[in-house]
mmCIF file with all atom_site columns, C-alpha atoms in Angstrom:
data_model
loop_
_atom_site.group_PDB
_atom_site.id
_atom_site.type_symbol
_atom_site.label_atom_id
_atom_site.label_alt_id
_atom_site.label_comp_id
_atom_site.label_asym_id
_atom_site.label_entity_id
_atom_site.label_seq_id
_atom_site.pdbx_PDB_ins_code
_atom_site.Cartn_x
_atom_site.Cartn_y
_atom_site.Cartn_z
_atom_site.occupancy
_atom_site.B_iso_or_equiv
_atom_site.pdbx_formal_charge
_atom_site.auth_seq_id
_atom_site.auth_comp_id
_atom_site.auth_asym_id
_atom_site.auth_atom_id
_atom_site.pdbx_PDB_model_num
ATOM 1   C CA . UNK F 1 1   ? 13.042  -16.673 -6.163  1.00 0.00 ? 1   UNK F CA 1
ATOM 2   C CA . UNK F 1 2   ? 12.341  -16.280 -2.590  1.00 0.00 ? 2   UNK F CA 1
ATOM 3   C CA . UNK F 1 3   ? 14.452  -13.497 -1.905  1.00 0.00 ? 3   UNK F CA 1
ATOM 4   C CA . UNK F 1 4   ? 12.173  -11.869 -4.970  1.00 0.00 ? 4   UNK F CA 1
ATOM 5   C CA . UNK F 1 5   ? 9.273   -12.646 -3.141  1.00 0.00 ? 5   UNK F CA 1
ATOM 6   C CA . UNK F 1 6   ? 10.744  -11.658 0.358   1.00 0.00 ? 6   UNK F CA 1
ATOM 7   C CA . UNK F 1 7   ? 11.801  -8.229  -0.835  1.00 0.00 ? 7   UNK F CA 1
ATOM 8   C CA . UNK F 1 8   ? 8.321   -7.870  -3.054  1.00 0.00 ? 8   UNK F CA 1
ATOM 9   C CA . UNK F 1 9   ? 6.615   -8.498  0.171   1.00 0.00 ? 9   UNK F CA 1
ATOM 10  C CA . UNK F 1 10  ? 8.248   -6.448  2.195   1.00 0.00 ? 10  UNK F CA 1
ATOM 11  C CA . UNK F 1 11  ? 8.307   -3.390  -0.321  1.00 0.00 ? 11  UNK F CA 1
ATOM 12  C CA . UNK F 1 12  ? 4.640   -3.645  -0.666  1.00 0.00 ? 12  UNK F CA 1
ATOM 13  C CA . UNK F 1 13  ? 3.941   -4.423  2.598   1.00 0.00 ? 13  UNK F CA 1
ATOM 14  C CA . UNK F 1 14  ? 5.852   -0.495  3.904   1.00 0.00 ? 14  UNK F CA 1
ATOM 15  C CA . UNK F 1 15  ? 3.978   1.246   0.952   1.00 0.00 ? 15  UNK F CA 1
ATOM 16  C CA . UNK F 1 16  ? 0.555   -0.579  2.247   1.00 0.00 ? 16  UNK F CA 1
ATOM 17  C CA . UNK F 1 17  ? 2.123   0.632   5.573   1.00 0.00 ? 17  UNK F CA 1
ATOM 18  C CA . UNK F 1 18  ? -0.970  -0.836  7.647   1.00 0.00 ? 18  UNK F CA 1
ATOM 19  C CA . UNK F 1 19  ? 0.893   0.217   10.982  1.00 0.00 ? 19  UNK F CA 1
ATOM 20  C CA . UNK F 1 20  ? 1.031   3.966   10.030  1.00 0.00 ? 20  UNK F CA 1
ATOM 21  C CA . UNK F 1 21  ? -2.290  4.203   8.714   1.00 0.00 ? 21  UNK F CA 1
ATOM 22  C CA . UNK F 1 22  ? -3.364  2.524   12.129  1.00 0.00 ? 22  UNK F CA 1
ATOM 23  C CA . UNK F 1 23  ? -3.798  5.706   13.883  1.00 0.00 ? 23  UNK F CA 1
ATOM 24  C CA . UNK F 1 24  ? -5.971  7.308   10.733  1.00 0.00 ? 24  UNK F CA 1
ATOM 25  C CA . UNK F 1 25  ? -8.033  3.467   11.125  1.00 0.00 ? 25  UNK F CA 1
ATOM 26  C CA . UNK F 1 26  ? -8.527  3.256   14.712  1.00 0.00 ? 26  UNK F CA 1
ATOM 27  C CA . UNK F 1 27  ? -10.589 7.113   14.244  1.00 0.00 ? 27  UNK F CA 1
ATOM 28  C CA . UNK F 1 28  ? -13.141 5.792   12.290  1.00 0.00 ? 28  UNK F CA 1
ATOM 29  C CA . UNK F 1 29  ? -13.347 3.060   14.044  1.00 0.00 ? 29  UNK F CA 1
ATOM 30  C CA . UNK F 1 30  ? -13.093 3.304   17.361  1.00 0.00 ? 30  UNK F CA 1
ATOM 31  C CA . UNK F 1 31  ? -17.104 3.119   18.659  1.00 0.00 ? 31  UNK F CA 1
ATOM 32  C CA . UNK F 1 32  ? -17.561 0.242   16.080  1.00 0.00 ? 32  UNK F CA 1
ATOM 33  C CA . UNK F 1 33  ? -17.989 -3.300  18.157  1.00 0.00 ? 33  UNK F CA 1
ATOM 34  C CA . UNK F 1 34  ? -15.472 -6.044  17.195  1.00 0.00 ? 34  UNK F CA 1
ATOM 35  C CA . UNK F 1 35  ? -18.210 -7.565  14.603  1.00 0.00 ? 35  UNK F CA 1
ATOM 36  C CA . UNK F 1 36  ? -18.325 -4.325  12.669  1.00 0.00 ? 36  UNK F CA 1
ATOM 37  C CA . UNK F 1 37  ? -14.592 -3.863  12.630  1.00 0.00 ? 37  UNK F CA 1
ATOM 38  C CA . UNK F 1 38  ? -14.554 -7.250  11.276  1.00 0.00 ? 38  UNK F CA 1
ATOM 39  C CA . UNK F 1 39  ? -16.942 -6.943  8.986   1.00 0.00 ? 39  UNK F CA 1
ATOM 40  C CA . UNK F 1 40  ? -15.558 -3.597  7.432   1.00 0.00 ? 40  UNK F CA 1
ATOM 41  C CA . UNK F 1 41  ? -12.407 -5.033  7.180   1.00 0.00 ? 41  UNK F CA 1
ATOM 42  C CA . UNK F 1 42  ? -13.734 -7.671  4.981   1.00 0.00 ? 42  UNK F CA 1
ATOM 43  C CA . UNK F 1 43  ? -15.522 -5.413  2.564   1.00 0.00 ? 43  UNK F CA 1
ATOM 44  C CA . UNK F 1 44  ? -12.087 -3.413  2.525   1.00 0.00 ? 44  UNK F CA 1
ATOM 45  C CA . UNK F 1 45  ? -9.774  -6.265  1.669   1.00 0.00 ? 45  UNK F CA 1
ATOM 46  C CA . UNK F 1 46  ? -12.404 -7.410  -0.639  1.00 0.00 ? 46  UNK F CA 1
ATOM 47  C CA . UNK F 1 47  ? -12.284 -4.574  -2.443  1.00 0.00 ? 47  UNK F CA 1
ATOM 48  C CA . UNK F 1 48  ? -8.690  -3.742  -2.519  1.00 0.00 ? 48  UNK F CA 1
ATOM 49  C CA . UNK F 1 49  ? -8.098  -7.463  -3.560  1.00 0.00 ? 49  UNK F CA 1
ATOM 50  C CA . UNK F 1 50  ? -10.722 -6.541  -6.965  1.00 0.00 ? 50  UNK F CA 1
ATOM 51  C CA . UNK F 1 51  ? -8.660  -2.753  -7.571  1.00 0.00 ? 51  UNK F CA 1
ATOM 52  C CA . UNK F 1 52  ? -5.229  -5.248  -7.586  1.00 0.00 ? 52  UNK F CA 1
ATOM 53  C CA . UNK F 1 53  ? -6.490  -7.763  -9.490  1.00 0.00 ? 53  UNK F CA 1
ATOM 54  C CA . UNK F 1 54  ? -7.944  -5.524  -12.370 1.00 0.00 ? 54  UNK F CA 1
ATOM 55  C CA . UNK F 1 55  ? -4.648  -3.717  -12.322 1.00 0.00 ? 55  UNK F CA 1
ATOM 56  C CA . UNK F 1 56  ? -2.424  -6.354  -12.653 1.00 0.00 ? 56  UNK F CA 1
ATOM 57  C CA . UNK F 1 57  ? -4.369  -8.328  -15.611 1.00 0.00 ? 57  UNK F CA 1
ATOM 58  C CA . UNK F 1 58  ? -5.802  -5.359  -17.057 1.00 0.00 ? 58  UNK F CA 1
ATOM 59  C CA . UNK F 1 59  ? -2.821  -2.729  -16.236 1.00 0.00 ? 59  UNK F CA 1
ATOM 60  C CA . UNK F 1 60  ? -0.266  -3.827  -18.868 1.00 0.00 ? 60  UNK F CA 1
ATOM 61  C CA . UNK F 1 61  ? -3.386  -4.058  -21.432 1.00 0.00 ? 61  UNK F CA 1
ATOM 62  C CA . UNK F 1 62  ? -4.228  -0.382  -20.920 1.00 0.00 ? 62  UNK F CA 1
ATOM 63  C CA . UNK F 1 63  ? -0.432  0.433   -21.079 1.00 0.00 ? 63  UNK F CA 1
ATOM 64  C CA . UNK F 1 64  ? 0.237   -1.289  -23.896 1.00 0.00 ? 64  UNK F CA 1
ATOM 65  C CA . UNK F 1 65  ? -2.701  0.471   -25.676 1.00 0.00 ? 65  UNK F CA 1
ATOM 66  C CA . UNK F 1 66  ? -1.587  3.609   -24.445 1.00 0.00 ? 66  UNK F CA 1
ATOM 67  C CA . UNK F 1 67  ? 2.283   2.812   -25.421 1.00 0.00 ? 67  UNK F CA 1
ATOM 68  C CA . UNK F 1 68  ? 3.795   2.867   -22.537 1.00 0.00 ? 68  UNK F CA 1
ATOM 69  C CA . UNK F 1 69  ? 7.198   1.350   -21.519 1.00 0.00 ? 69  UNK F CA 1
ATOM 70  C CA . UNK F 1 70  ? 8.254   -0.660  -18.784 1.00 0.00 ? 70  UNK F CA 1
ATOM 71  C CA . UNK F 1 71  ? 10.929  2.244   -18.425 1.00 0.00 ? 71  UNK F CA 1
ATOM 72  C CA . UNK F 1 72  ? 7.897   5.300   -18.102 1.00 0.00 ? 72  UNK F CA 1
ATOM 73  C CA . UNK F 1 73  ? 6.373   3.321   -15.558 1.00 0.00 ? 73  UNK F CA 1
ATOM 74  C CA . UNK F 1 74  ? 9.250   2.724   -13.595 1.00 0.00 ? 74  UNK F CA 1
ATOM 75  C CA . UNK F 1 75  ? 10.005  6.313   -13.138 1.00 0.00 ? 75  UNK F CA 1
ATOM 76  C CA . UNK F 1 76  ? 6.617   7.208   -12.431 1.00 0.00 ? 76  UNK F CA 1
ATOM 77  C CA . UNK F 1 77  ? 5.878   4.681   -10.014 1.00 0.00 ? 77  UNK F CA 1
ATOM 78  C CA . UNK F 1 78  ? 9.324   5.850   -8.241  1.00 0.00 ? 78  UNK F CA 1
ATOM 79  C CA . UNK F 1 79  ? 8.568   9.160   -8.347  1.00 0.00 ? 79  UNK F CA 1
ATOM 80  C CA . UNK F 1 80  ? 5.242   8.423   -7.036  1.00 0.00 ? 80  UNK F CA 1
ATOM 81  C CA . UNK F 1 81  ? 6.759   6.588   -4.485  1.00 0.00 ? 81  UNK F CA 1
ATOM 82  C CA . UNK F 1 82  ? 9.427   9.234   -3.807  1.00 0.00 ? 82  UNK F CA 1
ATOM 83  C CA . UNK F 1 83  ? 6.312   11.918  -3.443  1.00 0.00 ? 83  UNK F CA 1
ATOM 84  C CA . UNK F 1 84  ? 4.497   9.869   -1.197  1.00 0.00 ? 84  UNK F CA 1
ATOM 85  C CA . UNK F 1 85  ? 7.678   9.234   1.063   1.00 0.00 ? 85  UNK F CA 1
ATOM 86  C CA . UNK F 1 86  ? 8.087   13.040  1.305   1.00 0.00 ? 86  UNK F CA 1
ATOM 87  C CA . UNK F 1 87  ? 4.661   13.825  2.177   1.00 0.00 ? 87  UNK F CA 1
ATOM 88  C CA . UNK F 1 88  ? 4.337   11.180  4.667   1.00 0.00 ? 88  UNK F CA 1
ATOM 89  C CA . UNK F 1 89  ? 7.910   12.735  6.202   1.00 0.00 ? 89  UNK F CA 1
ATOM 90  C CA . UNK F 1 90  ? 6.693   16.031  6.115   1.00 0.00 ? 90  UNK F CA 1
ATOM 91  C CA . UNK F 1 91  ? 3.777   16.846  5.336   1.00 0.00 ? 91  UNK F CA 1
ATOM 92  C CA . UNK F 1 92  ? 0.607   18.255  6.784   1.00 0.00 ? 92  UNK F CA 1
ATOM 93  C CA . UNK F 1 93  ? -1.288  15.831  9.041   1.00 0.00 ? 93  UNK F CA 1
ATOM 94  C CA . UNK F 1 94  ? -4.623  15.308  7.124   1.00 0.00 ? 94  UNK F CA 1
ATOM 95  C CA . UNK F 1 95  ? -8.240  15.907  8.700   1.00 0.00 ? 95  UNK F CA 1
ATOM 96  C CA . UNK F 1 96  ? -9.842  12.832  8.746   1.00 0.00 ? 96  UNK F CA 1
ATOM 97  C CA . UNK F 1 97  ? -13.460 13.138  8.201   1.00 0.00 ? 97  UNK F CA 1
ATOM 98  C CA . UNK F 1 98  ? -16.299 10.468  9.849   1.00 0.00 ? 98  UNK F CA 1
ATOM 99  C CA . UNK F 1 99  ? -17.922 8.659   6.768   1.00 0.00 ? 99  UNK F CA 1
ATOM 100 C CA . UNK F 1 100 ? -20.852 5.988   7.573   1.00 0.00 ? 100 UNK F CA 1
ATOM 101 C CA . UNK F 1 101 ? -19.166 3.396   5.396   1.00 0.00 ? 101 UNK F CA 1
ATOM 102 C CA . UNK F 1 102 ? -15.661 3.746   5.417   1.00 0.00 ? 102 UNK F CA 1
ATOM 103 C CA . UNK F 1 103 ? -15.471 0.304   4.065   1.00 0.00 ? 103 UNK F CA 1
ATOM 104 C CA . UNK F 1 104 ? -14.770 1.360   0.447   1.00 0.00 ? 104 UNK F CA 1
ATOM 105 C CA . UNK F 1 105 ? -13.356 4.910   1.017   1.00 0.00 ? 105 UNK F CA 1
ATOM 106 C CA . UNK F 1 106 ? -10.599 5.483   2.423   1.00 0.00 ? 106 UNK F CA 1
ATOM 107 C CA . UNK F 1 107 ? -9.983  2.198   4.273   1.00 0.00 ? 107 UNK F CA 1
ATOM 108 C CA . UNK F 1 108 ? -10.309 0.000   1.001   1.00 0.00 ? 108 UNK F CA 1
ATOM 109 C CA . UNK F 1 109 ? -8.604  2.689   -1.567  1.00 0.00 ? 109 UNK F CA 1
ATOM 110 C CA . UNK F 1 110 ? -6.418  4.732   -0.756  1.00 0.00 ? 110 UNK F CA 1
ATOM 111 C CA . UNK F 1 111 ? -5.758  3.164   2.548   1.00 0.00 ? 111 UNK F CA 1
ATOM 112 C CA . UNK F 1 112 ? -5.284  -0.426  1.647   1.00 0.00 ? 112 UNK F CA 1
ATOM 113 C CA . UNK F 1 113 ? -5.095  0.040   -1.882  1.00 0.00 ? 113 UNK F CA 1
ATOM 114 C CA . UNK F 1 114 ? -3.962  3.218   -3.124  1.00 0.00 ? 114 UNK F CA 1
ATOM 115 C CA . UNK F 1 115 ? -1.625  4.308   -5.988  1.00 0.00 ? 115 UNK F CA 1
ATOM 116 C CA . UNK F 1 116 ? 1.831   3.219   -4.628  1.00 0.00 ? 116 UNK F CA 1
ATOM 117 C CA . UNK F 1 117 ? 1.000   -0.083  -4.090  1.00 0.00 ? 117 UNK F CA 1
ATOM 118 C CA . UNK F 1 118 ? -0.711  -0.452  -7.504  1.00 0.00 ? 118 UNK F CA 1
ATOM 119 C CA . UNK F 1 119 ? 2.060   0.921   -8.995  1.00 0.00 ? 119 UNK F CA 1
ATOM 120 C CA . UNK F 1 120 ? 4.711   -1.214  -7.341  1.00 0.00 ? 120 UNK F CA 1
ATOM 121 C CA . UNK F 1 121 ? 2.423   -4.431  -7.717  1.00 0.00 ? 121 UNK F CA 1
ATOM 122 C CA . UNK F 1 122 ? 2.183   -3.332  -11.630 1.00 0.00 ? 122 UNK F CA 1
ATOM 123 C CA . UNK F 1 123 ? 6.302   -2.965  -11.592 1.00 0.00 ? 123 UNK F CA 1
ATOM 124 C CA . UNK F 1 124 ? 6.670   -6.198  -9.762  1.00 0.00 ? 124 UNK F CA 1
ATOM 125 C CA . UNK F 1 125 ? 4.456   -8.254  -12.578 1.00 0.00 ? 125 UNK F CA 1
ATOM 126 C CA . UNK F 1 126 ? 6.453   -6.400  -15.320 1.00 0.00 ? 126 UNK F CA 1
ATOM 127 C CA . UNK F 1 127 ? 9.956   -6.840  -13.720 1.00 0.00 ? 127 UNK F CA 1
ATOM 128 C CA . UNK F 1 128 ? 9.177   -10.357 -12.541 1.00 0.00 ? 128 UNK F CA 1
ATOM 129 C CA . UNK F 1 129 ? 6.224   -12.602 -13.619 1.00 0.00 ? 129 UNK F CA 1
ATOM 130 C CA . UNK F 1 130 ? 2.789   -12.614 -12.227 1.00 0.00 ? 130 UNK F CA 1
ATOM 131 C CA . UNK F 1 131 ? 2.952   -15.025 -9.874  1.00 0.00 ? 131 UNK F CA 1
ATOM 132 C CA . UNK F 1 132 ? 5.599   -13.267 -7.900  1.00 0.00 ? 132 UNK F CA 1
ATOM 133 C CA . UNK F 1 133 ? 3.444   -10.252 -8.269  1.00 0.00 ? 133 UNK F CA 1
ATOM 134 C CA . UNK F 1 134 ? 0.665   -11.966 -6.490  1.00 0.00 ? 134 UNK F CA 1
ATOM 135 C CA . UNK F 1 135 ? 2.410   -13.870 -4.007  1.00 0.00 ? 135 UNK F CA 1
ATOM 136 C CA . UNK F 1 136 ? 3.805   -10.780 -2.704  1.00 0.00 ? 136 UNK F CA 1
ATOM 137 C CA . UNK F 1 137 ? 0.004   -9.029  -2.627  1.00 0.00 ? 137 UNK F CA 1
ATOM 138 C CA . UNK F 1 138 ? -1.337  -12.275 -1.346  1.00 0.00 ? 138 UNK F CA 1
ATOM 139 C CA . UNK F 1 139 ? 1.322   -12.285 1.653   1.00 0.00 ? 139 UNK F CA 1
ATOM 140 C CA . UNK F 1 140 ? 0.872   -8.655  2.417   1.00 0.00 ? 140 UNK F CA 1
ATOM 141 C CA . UNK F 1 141 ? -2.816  -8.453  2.069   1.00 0.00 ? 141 UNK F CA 1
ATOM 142 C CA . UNK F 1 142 ? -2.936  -11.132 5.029   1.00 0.00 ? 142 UNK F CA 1
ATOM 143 C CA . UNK F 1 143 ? -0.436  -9.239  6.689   1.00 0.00 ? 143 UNK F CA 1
ATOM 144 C CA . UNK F 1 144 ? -2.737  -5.989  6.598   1.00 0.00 ? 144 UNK F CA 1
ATOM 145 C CA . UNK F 1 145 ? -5.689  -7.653  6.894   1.00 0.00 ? 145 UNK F CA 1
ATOM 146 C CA . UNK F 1 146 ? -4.888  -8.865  10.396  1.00 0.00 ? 146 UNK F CA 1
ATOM 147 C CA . UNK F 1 147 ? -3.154  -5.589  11.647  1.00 0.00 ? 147 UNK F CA 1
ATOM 148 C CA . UNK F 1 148 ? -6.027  -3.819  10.636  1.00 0.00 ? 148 UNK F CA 1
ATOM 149 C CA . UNK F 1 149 ? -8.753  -6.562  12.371  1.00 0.00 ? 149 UNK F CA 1
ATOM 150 C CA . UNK F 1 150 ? -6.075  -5.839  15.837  1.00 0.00 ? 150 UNK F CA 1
ATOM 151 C CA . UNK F 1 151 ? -5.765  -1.977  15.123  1.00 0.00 ? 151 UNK F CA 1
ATOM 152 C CA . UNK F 1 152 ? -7.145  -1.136  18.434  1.00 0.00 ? 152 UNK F CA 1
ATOM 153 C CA . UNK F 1 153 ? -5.136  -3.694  20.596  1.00 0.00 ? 153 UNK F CA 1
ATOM 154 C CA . UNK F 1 154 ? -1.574  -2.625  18.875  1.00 0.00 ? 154 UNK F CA 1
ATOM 155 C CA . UNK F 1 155 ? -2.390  0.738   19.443  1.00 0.00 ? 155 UNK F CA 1
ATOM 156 C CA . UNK F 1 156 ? -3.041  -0.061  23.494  1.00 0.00 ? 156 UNK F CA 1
ATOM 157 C CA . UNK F 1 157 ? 0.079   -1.937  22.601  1.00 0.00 ? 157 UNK F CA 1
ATOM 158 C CA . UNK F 1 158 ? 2.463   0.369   21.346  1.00 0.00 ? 158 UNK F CA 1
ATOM 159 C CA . UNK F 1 159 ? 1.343   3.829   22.201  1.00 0.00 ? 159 UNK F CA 1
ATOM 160 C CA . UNK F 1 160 ? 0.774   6.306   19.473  1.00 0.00 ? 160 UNK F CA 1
ATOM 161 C CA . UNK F 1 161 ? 4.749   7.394   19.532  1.00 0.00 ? 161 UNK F CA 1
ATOM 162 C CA . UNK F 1 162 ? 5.755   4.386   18.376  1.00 0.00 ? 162 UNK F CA 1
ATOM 163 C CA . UNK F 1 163 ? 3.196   4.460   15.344  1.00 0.00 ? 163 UNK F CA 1
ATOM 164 C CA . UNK F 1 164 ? 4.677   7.653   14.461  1.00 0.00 ? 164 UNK F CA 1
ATOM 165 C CA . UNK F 1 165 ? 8.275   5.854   14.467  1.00 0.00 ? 165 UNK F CA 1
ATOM 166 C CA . UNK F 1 166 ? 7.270   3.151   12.139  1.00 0.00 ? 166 UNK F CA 1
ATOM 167 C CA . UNK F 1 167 ? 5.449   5.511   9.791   1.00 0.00 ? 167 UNK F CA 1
ATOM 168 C CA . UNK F 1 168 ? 8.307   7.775   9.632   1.00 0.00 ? 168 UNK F CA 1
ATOM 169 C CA . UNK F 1 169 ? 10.415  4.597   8.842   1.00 0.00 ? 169 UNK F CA 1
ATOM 170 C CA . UNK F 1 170 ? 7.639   3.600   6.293   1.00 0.00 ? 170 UNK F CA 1
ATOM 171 C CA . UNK F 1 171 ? 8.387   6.648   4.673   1.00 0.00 ? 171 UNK F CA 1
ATOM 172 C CA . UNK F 1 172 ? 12.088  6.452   4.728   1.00 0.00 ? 172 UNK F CA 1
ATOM 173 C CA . UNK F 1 173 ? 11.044  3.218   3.003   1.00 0.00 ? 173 UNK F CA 1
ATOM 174 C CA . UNK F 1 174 ? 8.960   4.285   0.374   1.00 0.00 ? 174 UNK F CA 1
ATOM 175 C CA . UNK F 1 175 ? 10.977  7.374   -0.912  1.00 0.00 ? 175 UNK F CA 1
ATOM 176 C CA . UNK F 1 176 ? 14.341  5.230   -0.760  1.00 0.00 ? 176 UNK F CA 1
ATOM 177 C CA . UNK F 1 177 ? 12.278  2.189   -3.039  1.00 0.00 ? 177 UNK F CA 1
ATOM 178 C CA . UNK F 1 178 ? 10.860  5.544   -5.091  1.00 0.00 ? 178 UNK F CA 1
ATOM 179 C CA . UNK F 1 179 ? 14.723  6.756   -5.635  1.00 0.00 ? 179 UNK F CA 1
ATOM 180 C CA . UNK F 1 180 ? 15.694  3.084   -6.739  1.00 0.00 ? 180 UNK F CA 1
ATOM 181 C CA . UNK F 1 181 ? 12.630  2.379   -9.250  1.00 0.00 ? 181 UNK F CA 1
ATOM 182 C CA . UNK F 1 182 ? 13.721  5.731   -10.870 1.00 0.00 ? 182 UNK F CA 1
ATOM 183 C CA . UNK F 1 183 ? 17.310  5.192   -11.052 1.00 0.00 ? 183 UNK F CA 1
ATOM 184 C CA . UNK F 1 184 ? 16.415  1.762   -12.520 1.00 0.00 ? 184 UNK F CA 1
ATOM 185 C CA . UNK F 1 185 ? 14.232  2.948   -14.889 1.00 0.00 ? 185 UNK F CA 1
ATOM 186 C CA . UNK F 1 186 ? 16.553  5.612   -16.282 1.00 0.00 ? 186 UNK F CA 1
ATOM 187 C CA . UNK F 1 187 ? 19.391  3.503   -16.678 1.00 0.00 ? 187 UNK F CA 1
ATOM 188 C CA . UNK F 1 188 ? 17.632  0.936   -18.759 1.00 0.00 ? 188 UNK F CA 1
ATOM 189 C CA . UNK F 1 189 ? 15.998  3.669   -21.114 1.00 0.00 ? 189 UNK F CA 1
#
């Protein structure tokens, strides 16, 4: 059970991946005061913590409905996964645009909420139970919640070239966790 919840953890915690999405953070908010940071982390965490919640009690209600398998989400979810580890690898580096509240969007969905992490927390309820789903969020929502409140020191830190090494690992992560959720859910159709 608590290698479950290790590995959970730890998958959810690289697709999160709070440390790559540092450098994207620290943009927005790098003239806000330590209050504000705190603050908009809060609303952020708070709302991520609602988008998790309603997916994993209302997710396998809407699949259900819509007769879907454990299988079908499996392989989506992986190749989600497997998408998003390829783009992060190589793709374009995205524009990031000033918003006045970035509390909601993008630092509470996609950034600490966005559709890898709902699927894997969705796959983790299904393939275990619900309370190892939410252990797992609960551990790396904390996690993320205090990189993000220390974005600015770790960046001072680490230097930006190190970022860049862990979100290329984070990658490597994510599309080698896509690859297995799809072989997994192919075998067991």
């Amino acid at each position: 059970m608590i290698m479950t919840i290790l590995k959970g953890t730890f998958a959810l915690f690289w697709i999160l991946d709070p440390l790559g999405n540092i450098p994207i953070y620290v943009s927005f908010i790098r003239n806000m005061s330590n209050e504000d940071i705190k603050r908009t982390v809060n609303i952020a965490s708070m709302f991520a913590i609602l988008i998790f919640l309603l997916f994993i009690f209302g997710g396998q209600i809407i699949f259900t409905y819509l007769n879907f398998k454990l299988q079908h989400i499996m392989i989506a979810g992986g190749l989600l996964l497997l998408i998003l580890g390829i783009d992060m690898m190589f793709g374009p580096e995205r524009e990031v645009k000033s918003y006045k509240d970035i509390a909601i969007v993008p630092l509470g969905m996609p950034l600490m909420s966005g559709p890898g992490s709902i699927a894997t927390v969705l796959l983790l309820s299904a393939t275990y139970d619900i309370y190892v789903a939410l252990t797992c969020l609960a551990i790396a929502l904390v996690v993320q919640y205090f990189i993000y409140i220390a974005a600015k020191d770790i960046i001072k830190f680490a230097g930006k070239n190190s970022l860049r090494l862990m979100a290329y690992l984070a990658a490597l992560i994510a599309a080698s966790f896509g690859i297995e959720m799809i072989i997994k859910g192919l075998t067991s159709l």
